[in-house]
Short mmCIF file of C-alpha atoms and ligand atoms in Angstrom, two decimals:
data_model
loop_
_atom_site.label_atom_id
_atom_site.label_comp_id
_atom_site.label_asym_id
_atom_site.label_seq_id
_atom_site.Cartn_x
_atom_site.Cartn_y
_atom_site.Cartn_z
CA UNK A 1 96.67 114.18 138.86
CA UNK A 2 99.45 115.98 140.77
CA UNK A 3 102.22 118.26 139.36
CA UNK A 4 102.85 118.71 135.81
CA UNK A 5 102.64 115.77 133.56
CA UNK A 6 104.78 114.84 130.51
CA UNK A 7 103.07 113.05 127.62
CA UNK A 8 105.18 111.98 124.75
CA UNK A 9 103.78 111.69 121.31
CA UNK A 10 105.44 109.40 118.86
CA UNK A 11 103.56 109.87 115.48
CA UNK A 12 104.57 110.05 111.77
CA UNK A 13 104.72 113.55 110.28
CA UNK A 14 101.59 112.72 108.48
CA UNK A 15 99.54 111.75 111.54
CA UNK A 16 101.05 114.48 113.66
CA UNK A 17 99.77 117.17 111.03
CA UNK A 18 96.44 115.45 110.65
CA UNK A 19 95.57 115.19 114.18
CA UNK A 20 96.83 119.01 114.54
CA UNK A 21 99.14 117.98 117.56
CA UNK A 22 100.12 121.63 117.83
CA UNK A 23 96.56 122.64 118.87
CA UNK A 24 96.28 119.74 121.11
CA UNK A 25 99.52 120.69 122.82
CA UNK A 26 98.31 124.00 123.57
CA UNK A 27 95.02 122.66 124.99
CA UNK A 28 97.03 120.54 127.26
CA UNK A 29 99.42 123.16 128.32
CA UNK A 30 96.53 125.11 129.73
CA UNK A 31 95.79 122.12 132.01
CA UNK A 32 99.08 121.22 133.37
CA UNK A 33 99.99 118.59 130.84
CA UNK A 34 103.00 118.98 128.82
CA UNK A 35 103.16 117.60 125.28
CA UNK A 36 106.58 116.33 123.95
CA UNK A 37 106.90 115.39 120.23
CA UNK A 38 109.22 112.40 120.25
CA UNK A 39 111.80 111.93 117.62
CA UNK A 40 112.31 108.16 117.27
CA UNK A 41 115.51 108.67 115.19
CA UNK A 42 117.27 110.23 118.22
CA UNK A 43 118.07 108.58 121.63
CA UNK A 44 114.75 108.60 123.62
CA UNK A 45 116.05 108.91 127.21
CA UNK A 46 117.16 112.43 126.94
CA UNK A 47 113.72 113.25 125.47
CA UNK A 48 112.05 111.89 128.53
CA UNK A 49 110.93 111.30 131.23
CA UNK A 50 107.43 110.54 130.04
CA UNK A 51 104.39 109.68 132.26
CA UNK A 52 102.66 108.44 129.21
CA UNK A 53 103.65 107.82 125.55
CA UNK A 54 100.82 108.18 122.88
CA UNK A 55 102.01 106.61 119.67
CA UNK A 56 101.19 105.29 116.35
CA UNK A 57 104.06 103.16 115.04
CA UNK A 58 102.04 101.33 112.43
CA UNK A 59 104.52 102.38 109.59
CA UNK A 60 107.51 101.40 111.60
CA UNK A 61 105.95 98.10 112.71
CA UNK A 62 104.86 97.03 109.08
CA UNK A 63 108.21 98.22 107.58
CA UNK A 64 110.41 96.52 110.29
CA UNK A 65 109.41 93.26 108.59
CA UNK A 66 111.68 94.09 105.79
CA UNK A 67 113.54 97.17 106.49
CA UNK A 68 116.75 97.27 108.84
CA UNK A 69 116.43 100.89 109.81
CA UNK A 70 112.68 100.47 110.93
CA UNK A 71 113.70 97.37 112.92
CA UNK A 72 116.33 99.49 114.68
CA UNK A 73 113.83 102.30 115.48
CA UNK A 74 111.21 99.85 116.81
CA UNK A 75 114.00 98.01 118.85
CA UNK A 76 115.07 101.53 120.22
CA UNK A 77 111.52 102.26 121.18
CA UNK A 78 110.92 98.88 122.76
CA UNK A 79 114.12 98.95 124.78
CA UNK A 80 113.05 102.33 126.20
CA UNK A 81 109.60 101.12 127.09
CA UNK A 82 111.08 98.17 128.83
CA UNK A 83 113.44 100.22 130.72
CA UNK A 84 111.02 102.58 131.87
CA UNK A 85 108.01 100.55 133.36
CA UNK A 86 106.53 103.56 134.95
CA UNK A 87 105.76 105.00 131.45
CA UNK A 88 102.22 104.09 130.36
CA UNK A 89 101.86 103.21 126.69
CA UNK A 90 98.77 104.17 124.79
CA UNK A 91 98.32 101.59 123.38
CA UNK A 92 100.38 98.45 124.10
CA UNK A 93 102.43 97.48 121.03
CA UNK A 94 101.36 93.83 120.64
CA UNK A 95 97.74 94.89 120.74
CA UNK A 96 98.57 97.43 117.78
CA UNK A 97 100.63 94.80 115.90
CA UNK A 98 97.76 92.37 116.00
CA UNK A 99 95.42 94.72 114.30
CA UNK A 100 97.86 95.35 111.37
CA UNK A 101 97.35 91.96 110.36
CA UNK A 102 93.83 91.36 108.90
CA UNK A 103 94.16 87.53 109.55
CA UNK A 104 94.42 88.21 113.32
CA UNK A 105 91.81 91.14 113.47
CA UNK A 106 89.13 89.16 111.48
CA UNK A 107 89.65 86.33 114.14
CA UNK A 108 88.83 88.66 116.76
CA UNK A 109 85.81 90.07 114.78
CA UNK A 110 84.46 86.61 114.00
CA UNK A 111 84.32 85.86 117.86
CA UNK A 112 82.23 88.85 118.44
CA UNK A 113 78.89 87.19 117.75
CA UNK A 114 79.62 84.53 120.69
CA UNK A 115 80.12 87.23 123.30
CA UNK A 116 77.64 89.65 121.87
CA UNK A 117 74.81 87.08 121.02
CA UNK A 118 72.17 88.98 122.92
CA UNK A 119 72.65 91.99 120.67
CA UNK A 120 72.63 90.25 117.26
CA UNK A 121 76.08 91.66 116.39
CA UNK A 122 78.32 89.75 113.85
CA UNK A 123 80.95 90.20 111.38
CA UNK A 124 80.67 88.64 107.84
CA UNK A 125 82.15 85.18 107.06
CA UNK A 126 85.74 85.21 105.71
CA UNK A 127 88.64 83.18 104.50
CA UNK A 128 92.39 83.79 104.95
CA UNK A 129 94.31 83.04 101.89
CA UNK A 130 97.78 82.73 102.78
CA UNK A 131 99.55 81.91 99.40
CA UNK A 132 98.54 81.39 95.70
CA UNK A 133 98.78 77.68 96.34
CA UNK A 134 95.69 77.82 98.48
CA UNK A 135 93.64 79.02 95.79
CA UNK A 136 92.92 75.58 94.36
CA UNK A 137 91.01 74.54 97.64
CA UNK A 138 89.34 78.00 97.97
CA UNK A 139 85.95 76.88 96.73
CA UNK A 140 85.87 74.14 99.16
CA UNK A 141 87.01 76.16 101.97
CA UNK A 142 84.40 78.69 101.04
CA UNK A 143 81.61 76.34 101.28
CA UNK A 144 82.94 75.16 104.84
CA UNK A 145 82.79 78.74 106.01
CA UNK A 146 79.46 79.53 104.64
CA UNK A 147 80.97 81.99 102.44
CA UNK A 148 79.17 83.03 99.18
CA UNK A 149 79.55 85.56 96.32
CA UNK A 150 79.93 88.47 96.04
CA UNK A 151 83.28 88.57 98.08
CA UNK A 152 85.43 91.60 99.03
CA UNK A 153 89.13 90.98 98.86
CA UNK A 154 91.42 92.81 101.05
CA UNK A 155 95.09 92.63 101.57
CA UNK A 156 96.56 91.00 104.68
CA UNK A 157 98.42 93.90 105.76
CA UNK A 158 96.05 96.51 107.11
CA UNK A 159 98.23 99.66 106.85
CA UNK A 160 99.66 101.52 104.09
CA UNK A 161 98.31 102.75 100.65
CA UNK A 162 98.11 99.16 99.39
CA UNK A 163 96.00 98.11 102.14
CA UNK A 164 93.09 100.23 100.60
CA UNK A 165 93.26 98.62 97.32
CA UNK A 166 90.45 96.20 97.26
CA UNK A 167 88.19 94.25 94.93
CA UNK A 168 84.82 92.85 94.56
CA UNK A 169 84.71 89.31 93.00
CA UNK A 170 81.38 88.06 91.73
CA UNK A 171 82.07 84.52 90.78
CA UNK A 172 84.45 81.62 91.01
CA UNK A 173 85.80 82.44 87.39
CA UNK A 174 87.28 85.68 88.79
CA UNK A 175 89.16 84.00 91.67
CA UNK A 176 92.29 84.23 89.83
CA UNK A 177 92.11 88.13 90.26
CA UNK A 178 92.79 87.57 94.02
CA UNK A 179 96.41 88.17 95.05
CA UNK A 180 97.26 86.37 98.40
CA UNK A 181 98.13 86.88 101.10
CA UNK A 182 94.58 88.34 101.46
CA UNK A 183 91.16 87.84 103.08
CA UNK A 184 88.01 87.04 101.23
CA UNK A 185 85.11 88.47 103.25
CA UNK A 186 81.43 88.20 102.50
CA UNK A 187 80.02 91.21 100.89
CA UNK A 188 76.92 92.42 102.87
CA UNK A 189 74.70 94.83 101.32
CA UNK A 190 74.02 97.68 103.69
CA UNK A 191 72.27 100.64 101.77
CA UNK A 192 75.71 102.42 101.25
CA UNK A 193 75.94 103.85 104.89
CA UNK A 194 78.91 103.23 106.96
CA UNK A 195 78.79 103.84 110.73
CA UNK A 196 82.24 104.74 111.78
CA UNK A 197 82.65 104.23 115.72
CA UNK A 198 85.64 106.12 117.19
CA UNK A 199 86.69 105.00 120.77
CA UNK A 200 88.71 107.15 123.12
CA UNK A 201 89.07 105.43 126.64
CA UNK A 202 85.50 104.90 127.93
CA UNK A 203 84.01 107.25 125.46
CA UNK A 204 82.79 106.53 121.88
CA UNK A 205 81.32 108.50 119.16
CA UNK A 206 79.54 107.50 115.90
CA UNK A 207 79.78 109.11 112.52
CA UNK A 208 78.13 108.22 109.29
CA UNK A 209 80.31 107.94 106.10
CA UNK A 210 79.32 106.99 102.51
CA UNK A 211 79.90 103.27 101.58
CA UNK A 212 79.73 100.66 98.89
CA UNK A 213 76.24 100.29 97.17
CA UNK A 214 74.12 97.24 97.42
CA UNK A 215 75.05 94.17 95.20
CA UNK A 216 72.68 91.12 94.67
CA UNK A 217 73.67 88.06 96.51
CA UNK A 218 74.83 84.99 94.78
CA UNK A 219 77.28 84.67 91.88
CA UNK A 220 76.90 86.43 88.66
CA UNK A 221 78.97 86.95 85.46
CA UNK A 222 80.13 90.55 86.44
CA UNK A 223 83.74 91.37 85.99
CA UNK A 224 85.81 91.84 89.16
CA UNK A 225 85.58 95.61 90.39
CA UNK A 226 88.82 97.01 91.58
CA UNK A 227 88.59 100.06 93.86
CA UNK A 228 90.49 101.89 96.49
CA UNK A 229 88.64 102.15 99.84
CA UNK A 230 89.38 105.98 100.03
CA UNK A 231 87.16 106.48 97.06
CA UNK A 232 84.07 105.17 98.84
CA UNK A 233 84.25 105.77 102.64
CA UNK A 234 86.10 109.00 103.21
CA UNK A 235 83.81 112.01 104.33
CA UNK A 236 84.29 113.54 100.94
CA UNK A 237 83.96 110.52 98.96
CA UNK A 238 81.61 110.31 96.03
CA UNK A 239 81.87 107.62 93.44
CA UNK A 240 79.64 105.45 91.14
CA UNK A 241 80.27 102.69 93.68
CA UNK A 242 78.40 104.42 96.62
CA UNK A 243 75.44 105.50 94.45
CA UNK A 244 72.48 103.21 95.05
CA UNK A 245 70.96 101.78 91.97
CA UNK A 246 67.56 101.41 93.51
CA UNK A 247 65.33 103.38 95.85
CA UNK A 248 65.56 101.89 99.39
CA UNK A 249 63.68 102.49 102.58
CA UNK A 250 65.88 103.94 105.15
CA UNK A 251 67.35 101.39 107.69
CA UNK A 252 66.86 101.87 111.26
CA UNK A 253 69.71 103.78 113.00
CA UNK A 254 71.98 101.26 114.92
CA UNK A 255 70.82 100.88 118.46
CA UNK A 256 73.02 102.91 120.75
CA UNK A 257 73.06 100.28 123.52
CA UNK A 258 74.15 97.61 120.89
CA UNK A 259 76.93 99.98 119.85
CA UNK A 260 78.01 100.45 123.44
CA UNK A 261 78.03 96.71 123.96
CA UNK A 262 80.18 96.22 120.87
CA UNK A 263 82.64 98.90 121.89
CA UNK A 264 82.83 97.50 125.42
CA UNK A 265 83.65 93.97 124.33
CA UNK A 266 86.23 95.35 121.86
CA UNK A 267 88.01 97.29 124.60
CA UNK A 268 88.28 94.10 126.54
CA UNK A 269 89.28 91.98 123.61
CA UNK A 270 91.95 94.51 122.37
CA UNK A 271 93.09 95.94 125.45
CA UNK A 272 93.31 99.31 123.77
CA UNK A 273 91.94 102.90 124.33
CA UNK A 274 92.38 104.46 120.91
CA UNK A 275 90.70 102.44 118.09
CA UNK A 276 87.83 102.54 115.63
CA UNK A 277 85.43 100.00 114.36
CA UNK A 278 83.62 100.26 111.07
CA UNK A 279 80.01 98.93 111.44
CA UNK A 280 77.25 98.41 108.60
CA UNK A 281 73.60 97.17 108.85
CA UNK A 282 72.60 94.34 106.88
CA UNK A 283 69.67 95.44 104.93
CA UNK A 284 68.08 91.91 105.03
CA UNK A 285 68.44 91.06 108.37
CA UNK A 286 69.08 94.40 110.14
CA UNK A 287 72.02 92.73 112.00
CA UNK A 288 74.88 95.07 113.04
CA UNK A 289 78.03 93.78 111.21
CA UNK A 290 81.54 94.80 112.14
CA UNK A 291 83.91 94.79 109.05
CA UNK A 292 87.14 96.76 110.06
CA UNK A 293 88.94 97.65 113.33
CA UNK A 294 91.24 100.65 113.06
CA UNK A 295 94.28 101.55 115.11
CA UNK A 296 94.38 105.17 116.50
CA UNK A 297 91.96 106.44 113.64
CA UNK A 298 91.67 110.00 112.34
CA UNK A 299 88.56 110.97 114.64
CA UNK A 300 87.33 113.11 111.61
CA UNK A 301 84.02 114.47 112.38
CA UNK A 302 84.28 114.05 116.23
CA UNK A 303 84.86 117.66 117.73
CA UNK A 304 85.19 116.24 121.22
CA UNK A 305 88.31 114.19 120.21
CA UNK A 306 90.82 116.62 121.78
CA UNK A 307 88.87 117.07 125.03
CA UNK A 308 88.18 113.13 125.22
CA UNK A 309 91.76 112.40 124.94
CA UNK A 310 93.15 114.81 127.51
CA UNK A 311 90.41 113.63 129.70
CA UNK A 312 91.43 110.05 129.18
CA UNK A 313 95.23 110.85 129.63
CA UNK A 314 94.31 112.56 132.91
CA UNK A 315 92.16 109.59 134.07
CA UNK A 316 95.07 107.24 133.45
CA UNK A 317 97.43 109.25 135.27
CA UNK A 318 94.94 109.63 138.41
CA UNK A 319 94.50 106.01 138.33
CA UNK A 320 98.17 105.25 138.45
CA UNK A 321 98.67 107.81 141.14
CA UNK A 322 95.83 106.16 143.22
CA UNK A 323 97.37 102.63 142.81
CA UNK A 324 100.66 104.17 144.33
CA UNK A 325 102.68 103.59 141.16
CA UNK A 326 105.14 106.31 140.23
CA UNK A 327 105.85 107.39 136.88
CA UNK A 328 109.37 107.96 135.60
CA UNK A 329 109.01 111.75 135.62
CA UNK A 330 108.24 111.60 139.37
CA UNK A 331 111.27 109.40 139.96
CA UNK A 332 113.17 112.06 138.13
CA UNK A 333 111.61 114.77 140.28
CA UNK A 334 112.53 112.96 143.56
CA UNK A 335 116.03 112.47 142.53
CA UNK A 336 115.76 108.80 141.51
CA UNK A 337 118.32 107.77 139.04
CA UNK A 338 116.73 106.96 135.59
CA UNK A 339 117.24 103.74 134.03
CA UNK A 340 118.91 105.17 130.96
N1 ADP B 1 82.16 92.90 103.95
C1 ADP B 1 81.78 94.15 103.44
N2 ADP B 1 80.59 94.20 102.99
C2 ADP B 1 80.28 95.36 102.28
N3 ADP B 1 80.91 96.44 102.28
C3 ADP B 1 82.24 96.32 102.69
C4 ADP B 1 82.74 95.15 103.39
N4 ADP B 1 83.96 95.43 103.87
C5 ADP B 1 84.35 96.56 103.52
N5 ADP B 1 83.30 97.04 102.81
C6 ADP B 1 83.32 98.53 102.18
O1 ADP B 1 84.60 98.77 101.89
C7 ADP B 1 85.14 99.86 102.63
C8 ADP B 1 86.60 99.53 103.04
O2 ADP B 1 86.71 98.44 103.78
P1 ADP B 1 87.57 98.45 105.15
O3 ADP B 1 87.66 96.99 105.69
O4 ADP B 1 86.86 99.28 105.99
O5 ADP B 1 89.02 98.80 104.78
P2 ADP B 1 89.84 99.97 105.06
O6 ADP B 1 91.02 99.40 105.85
O7 ADP B 1 90.40 100.55 103.79
O8 ADP B 1 89.16 101.02 105.70
C9 ADP B 1 84.14 100.12 103.62
O9 ADP B 1 84.24 101.31 104.28
C10 ADP B 1 82.93 99.60 103.24
O10 ADP B 1 82.38 100.60 102.35
MG1 MG B 2 87.46 100.93 107.20
#
């Protein structure tokens, strides 16, 4: 890395505070990297030039589906990025947009067992329900997908407070509780332990969290359980849904080689550097099972997050330098006219 680099951060206020961007900026400043907090509501060109932009535009992307102002903000961002090909985006917008749609991210997860056959890694069977009309054929489709009760029902959109509202469906009689568009995913008993894997470039970190308790496989006449996933899998979560009903032998910890293989495969499939994957271990088969992929997650419980992110930023800049590509800020420094 040569000279002083400029890294733009484009985050919601909430994300900015949560990740403590001010502390990260200080760390970067000590190492010749200037962090610039971008304001999407203002023209972006005068805020640049940027060597890299790190962003989480999930709110804006989801809202742009129905909100004119968000559409405008997104278009503004996209046109800045297209006009500045020397600026590296962490991560690419299409890759992030894909993960905001559970229909798309579950398709990616469902292909993992092919590429990771040697590691016995899979994801639960699922069914995408597009509209209420699809419900009549649900049971036939379930049989085709080898999907059996209990099921966990999740919204199609994977971002925002509603996306954490889920339900556990125990029989066909409760299928009317499902509100499409949504996915029905096979529930896998996993001893109430969630393994959250956080990825930063070529490093990854595993953290354990509480998770849903075991439920017997097969249909039963239990009523649908509605819950918010924050009640069960945040570090501080404590709920009757995470307390096991029975004594259970401890499951073996996930193999670190298998986790590394999973992360590597997802890096390739997603083309992203900042993401997370939630993994559970099936209590019957001990198979590593991926249940969720997250965009630029919180990295809670990962004290190395800042240093890893800074290392990754420096590495990306170095790589660009060695390939001879010049960033927009270097164009500026050498008197090149900006494409603004
Ligand atoms: N297929 C599944 N089998 C068992 N438990 C699951 C399954 N899917 C999700 N869960 C539980 O529900 C929680 C939330 O699901 P997840 O898909 O990770 O949604 P979120 O986007 O809210 O994190 C998980 O942390 C886990 O405890
Ligand atoms: Mg999750």
